[in-house]
Amino acid sequence: MTGDVPTVGVEEEFLLVDPDSGRPQPAAAAVVAAAEADLGDQVCGEFTRNQIEVRTSPCADAGQLRDELARLRSAVAASAVAEGLRLCASGTPVVAAGLSPVADHPRYRAGAAQYRAMLDDFMVCSTHVHVYLPDRELAVRVSNHLRPWLPLLIAVSANSPFHQGNDTGYADWRAVIRSRFPCLGPPPYAESLRHHEELAVAIADSGAMLNAATPFWDIRPNPKLPTLEVRSMDIVADIDDTVALAMVIRALVSVSTDKALAGDPGPQPNGEVLRAAYWRAARDGWPGCGVDALSGEVLPTSVQMARLLDHLEPALRGHGDSATVHGFMDRLVNRGTGADLQRVSLGRRGSLAGVVDDLVSLTVRT
C-alpha cells in the first residue's frame, strides 16, 4: 500500500511472430532464456510455445507502471529480435497459425488432456491487472461489485478482430474463444470466501476446472499473491491504454472496497444476462452498444464508459489518475480500441501481414 492507495501490477501476454509473414512462431523457450538475464522471473512462457508473458512489480502510480511496462516490453522485444522474431500485442493470431503448440508444462499438458479439441486454437493473449488487497474474504466481497463491469472492460480493451486469417466480425474474438470453457468468464456471485471456495470445489469435482485452488475466473483473489486479479481484457498494443485500464480497475477496486466495508453485499445480476453482456461487448466493442448487466438495458458503449468514469471520478482524483484515464477516454472517442485500429490498418495496408507490422510497431512504441 502507498498511503490509502493500493499498489497495482500488470501481466501482459504477447505473440512471437515472423517478421515477414506475421505468423506466430514456437520460440518462447529461446526468447525467455535470453530475456531472463535482464528480467529474471518477470518473464516466462505461456500456454503455447508461440507466446511469452511479462509481469511488473507492484507499482504505486501510473508513471511507475508505465516505466515498468516499457522496460519489460523493450527487453522481451530485443530478445525476440535476437531470435529473428518480433513481439506482437494482439488478443488472437491475426494470420493463420495452425493448431496451438502446447508448451511443455504439467499444468498445460493437463489442460490439453482435459479440454481436448477446445484448445486446438487456444492461442489467446490477455492483460491481467492485480490490485493489492490482502484480505481474501474482503476480496471476494469486492469481486461481487466488479462483476457487472466486466463486459464494459471487454468492450474498451478489445484487440482481436482477426483470427487465423479471418475477419471474425467481432471486436474481441479472444473473449468468444474463452466463452467455450466452463471454468472461464465471470465468477459466480459468492457470499463469502468459504462460499467462493465451495463453488470452485464443486466445479473442479465435476471435471470442468483443473484445480479448485486456482480458479481462472475473470476476477479472483490471486492464489499466490495478496491481490485481487482482473483477467477479462485483451492484451493491448498501446502501452498508455494498458496503464489507463489498470488505473480504472484500481479505482473500481477502491470504490468497491468502500462499499463492501460499509456492508453493501453487491449487485447480483442474472448469470445468463451477464453472459449475454459479455457476448455483446465482444461483438460490438467501442463503436456499438452493450447490455447493462444490472438492468438489461442496451446502451452505447460510450455512454456506459462515461457512466463508469462518473462513478469512479472521486477515486481517480484521489489516486492522481484522472488525467491518465480521461486521456484514454479521449483516445477511444477519437480512434477507438485496438480492434478498430486493426481494421483501419487493414484498409490502409491491404493485408493482414501489414496489420501485424503495425501491431508490432505499436507494441514496442514505448
mmCIF file of C-alpha atoms in Angstrom, residues 155-294:
data_model
loop_
_atom_site.group_PDB
_atom_site.id
_atom_site.type_symbol
_atom_site.label_atom_id
_atom_site.label_comp_id
_atom_site.label_asym_id
_atom_site.label_seq_id
_atom_site.Cartn_x
_atom_site.Cartn_y
_atom_site.Cartn_z
ATOM 1 C CA ALA A 155 -15.508 -3.707 -24.927
ATOM 2 C CA VAL A 156 -12.970 -0.946 -24.256
ATOM 3 C CA SER A 157 -9.915 -3.243 -24.348
ATOM 4 C CA ALA A 158 -10.968 -5.188 -27.476
ATOM 5 C CA ASN A 159 -7.971 -6.033 -29.663
ATOM 6 C CA SER A 160 -8.753 -9.264 -31.519
ATOM 7 C CA PRO A 161 -10.993 -8.712 -34.570
ATOM 8 C CA PHE A 162 -8.953 -11.052 -36.788
ATOM 9 C CA HIS A 163 -8.281 -14.706 -36.045
ATOM 10 C CA GLN A 164 -6.173 -17.124 -38.071
ATOM 11 C CA GLY A 165 -6.528 -15.068 -41.254
ATOM 12 C CA ASN A 166 -10.247 -14.318 -40.941
ATOM 13 C CA ASP A 167 -12.238 -11.208 -40.041
ATOM 14 C CA THR A 168 -14.497 -12.538 -37.290
ATOM 15 C CA GLY A 169 -16.955 -9.638 -37.368
ATOM 16 C CA TYR A 170 -16.257 -9.233 -33.654
ATOM 17 C CA ALA A 171 -14.132 -6.715 -31.784
ATOM 18 C CA ASP A 172 -12.880 -9.272 -29.250
ATOM 19 C CA TRP A 173 -12.689 -12.804 -30.639
ATOM 20 C CA ARG A 174 -10.489 -13.858 -27.744
ATOM 21 C CA ALA A 175 -13.478 -13.414 -25.420
ATOM 22 C CA VAL A 176 -15.536 -15.669 -27.703
ATOM 23 C CA ILE A 177 -12.876 -18.384 -27.641
ATOM 24 C CA ARG A 178 -12.707 -18.195 -23.856
ATOM 25 C CA SER A 179 -16.503 -18.393 -23.554
ATOM 26 C CA ARG A 180 -16.415 -22.061 -24.603
ATOM 27 C CA PHE A 181 -14.861 -23.057 -21.317
ATOM 28 C CA PRO A 182 -16.885 -23.806 -18.169
ATOM 29 C CA CYS A 183 -14.054 -22.565 -15.945
ATOM 30 C CA LEU A 184 -13.552 -19.139 -17.580
ATOM 31 C CA GLY A 185 -15.601 -15.961 -17.672
ATOM 32 C CA PRO A 186 -17.370 -14.079 -14.892
ATOM 33 C CA PRO A 187 -17.083 -15.583 -11.423
ATOM 34 C CA PRO A 188 -20.249 -16.713 -9.689
ATOM 35 C CA TYR A 189 -21.637 -14.426 -7.015
ATOM 36 C CA ALA A 190 -20.191 -15.561 -3.680
ATOM 37 C CA GLU A 191 -21.492 -14.550 -0.270
ATOM 38 C CA SER A 192 -18.147 -15.228 1.425
ATOM 39 C CA LEU A 193 -14.678 -16.647 0.878
ATOM 40 C CA ARG A 194 -15.969 -20.021 2.043
ATOM 41 C CA HIS A 195 -18.814 -19.869 -0.483
ATOM 42 C CA HIS A 196 -16.331 -18.882 -3.220
ATOM 43 C CA GLU A 197 -14.127 -21.855 -2.360
ATOM 44 C CA GLU A 198 -17.090 -24.246 -2.196
ATOM 45 C CA LEU A 199 -18.185 -23.178 -5.678
ATOM 46 C CA ALA A 200 -14.673 -23.746 -7.025
ATOM 47 C CA VAL A 201 -14.546 -27.209 -5.433
ATOM 48 C CA ALA A 202 -17.923 -28.161 -6.915
ATOM 49 C CA ILE A 203 -16.837 -27.112 -10.415
ATOM 50 C CA ALA A 204 -13.482 -28.875 -10.052
ATOM 51 C CA ASP A 205 -15.218 -32.036 -8.810
ATOM 52 C CA SER A 206 -17.329 -32.025 -11.975
ATOM 53 C CA GLY A 207 -14.146 -32.100 -14.049
ATOM 54 C CA ALA A 208 -14.787 -28.654 -15.539
ATOM 55 C CA MET A 209 -11.927 -26.976 -13.625
ATOM 56 C CA LEU A 210 -8.437 -28.400 -13.211
ATOM 57 C CA ASN A 211 -7.834 -27.290 -9.646
ATOM 58 C CA ALA A 212 -10.183 -25.660 -7.152
ATOM 59 C CA ALA A 213 -7.232 -23.815 -5.594
ATOM 60 C CA THR A 214 -6.509 -21.926 -8.829
ATOM 61 C CA PRO A 215 -9.795 -20.893 -10.464
ATOM 62 C CA PHE A 216 -9.434 -18.992 -13.738
ATOM 63 C CA TRP A 217 -12.492 -16.775 -13.414
ATOM 64 C CA ASP A 218 -12.200 -13.214 -14.717
ATOM 65 C CA ILE A 219 -11.940 -11.884 -11.167
ATOM 66 C CA ARG A 220 -10.266 -13.813 -8.399
ATOM 67 C CA PRO A 221 -8.296 -13.380 -5.207
ATOM 68 C CA ASN A 222 -4.946 -14.422 -6.633
ATOM 69 C CA PRO A 223 -3.953 -17.854 -5.273
ATOM 70 C CA LYS A 224 -0.329 -16.832 -4.638
ATOM 71 C CA LEU A 225 -0.287 -13.031 -4.321
ATOM 72 C CA PRO A 226 -2.043 -10.617 -1.912
ATOM 73 C CA THR A 227 -4.048 -9.143 -4.771
ATOM 74 C CA LEU A 228 -7.434 -9.071 -6.417
ATOM 75 C CA GLU A 229 -6.828 -10.008 -10.050
ATOM 76 C CA VAL A 230 -8.958 -8.942 -13.039
ATOM 77 C CA ARG A 231 -8.391 -11.149 -16.097
ATOM 78 C CA SER A 232 -11.094 -10.234 -18.633
ATOM 79 C CA MET A 233 -9.199 -7.962 -21.041
ATOM 80 C CA ASP A 234 -7.337 -8.476 -24.315
ATOM 81 C CA ILE A 235 -3.665 -7.647 -24.498
ATOM 82 C CA VAL A 236 -3.479 -4.002 -25.583
ATOM 83 C CA ALA A 237 -0.827 -2.767 -28.007
ATOM 84 C CA ASP A 238 -0.779 0.887 -26.882
ATOM 85 C CA ILE A 239 1.111 0.995 -23.585
ATOM 86 C CA ASP A 240 -0.735 4.129 -22.459
ATOM 87 C CA ASP A 241 -4.063 2.331 -22.854
ATOM 88 C CA THR A 242 -2.770 -0.518 -20.695
ATOM 89 C CA VAL A 243 -1.772 1.910 -17.957
ATOM 90 C CA ALA A 244 -5.130 3.690 -18.090
ATOM 91 C CA LEU A 245 -7.078 0.425 -17.900
ATOM 92 C CA ALA A 246 -5.043 -0.588 -14.853
ATOM 93 C CA MET A 247 -5.896 2.722 -13.184
ATOM 94 C CA VAL A 248 -9.600 2.236 -13.983
ATOM 95 C CA ILE A 249 -9.502 -1.163 -12.317
ATOM 96 C CA ARG A 250 -7.638 0.194 -9.291
ATOM 97 C CA ALA A 251 -10.329 2.852 -8.877
ATOM 98 C CA LEU A 252 -13.060 0.229 -9.261
ATOM 99 C CA VAL A 253 -11.459 -1.864 -6.539
ATOM 100 C CA SER A 254 -11.124 1.145 -4.227
ATOM 101 C CA VAL A 255 -14.742 2.244 -4.683
ATOM 102 C CA SER A 256 -15.975 -1.326 -4.311
ATOM 103 C CA THR A 257 -13.877 -1.868 -1.192
ATOM 104 C CA ASP A 258 -15.543 1.118 0.454
ATOM 105 C CA LYS A 259 -18.959 -0.299 -0.430
ATOM 106 C CA ALA A 260 -18.119 -3.774 0.830
ATOM 107 C CA LEU A 261 -16.736 -2.416 4.108
ATOM 108 C CA ALA A 262 -19.955 -0.413 4.535
ATOM 109 C CA GLY A 263 -21.934 -3.659 4.382
ATOM 110 C CA ASP A 264 -23.144 -3.445 0.782
ATOM 111 C CA PRO A 265 -23.262 -7.069 -0.493
ATOM 112 C CA GLY A 266 -23.032 -6.002 -4.116
ATOM 113 C CA PRO A 267 -25.406 -6.444 -7.046
ATOM 114 C CA GLN A 268 -26.430 -9.894 -8.219
ATOM 115 C CA PRO A 269 -27.045 -9.673 -11.964
ATOM 116 C CA ASN A 270 -28.515 -12.789 -13.510
ATOM 117 C CA GLY A 271 -25.717 -15.054 -14.705
ATOM 118 C CA GLU A 272 -27.252 -15.566 -18.156
ATOM 119 C CA VAL A 273 -27.738 -11.831 -18.617
ATOM 120 C CA LEU A 274 -24.108 -11.293 -17.639
ATOM 121 C CA ARG A 275 -23.013 -13.880 -20.209
ATOM 122 C CA ALA A 276 -25.158 -12.125 -22.814
ATOM 123 C CA ALA A 277 -23.499 -8.835 -21.900
ATOM 124 C CA TYR A 278 -20.095 -10.493 -22.417
ATOM 125 C CA TRP A 279 -21.146 -11.627 -25.886
ATOM 126 C CA ARG A 280 -22.490 -8.229 -26.933
ATOM 127 C CA ALA A 281 -19.364 -6.473 -25.642
ATOM 128 C CA ALA A 282 -17.140 -8.895 -27.567
ATOM 129 C CA ARG A 283 -19.114 -8.390 -30.768
ATOM 130 C CA ASP A 284 -19.625 -4.629 -30.739
ATOM 131 C CA GLY A 285 -16.629 -3.277 -28.842
ATOM 132 C CA TRP A 286 -16.370 0.506 -28.637
ATOM 133 C CA PRO A 287 -18.399 1.663 -31.690
ATOM 134 C CA GLY A 288 -21.546 -0.269 -30.807
ATOM 135 C CA CYS A 289 -23.758 -0.964 -27.842
ATOM 136 C CA GLY A 290 -23.657 -3.200 -24.818
ATOM 137 C CA VAL A 291 -26.024 -4.746 -22.326
ATOM 138 C CA ASP A 292 -26.107 -3.146 -18.906
ATOM 139 C CA ALA A 293 -25.679 -6.240 -16.758
ATOM 140 C CA LEU A 294 -27.807 -4.837 -13.927
#
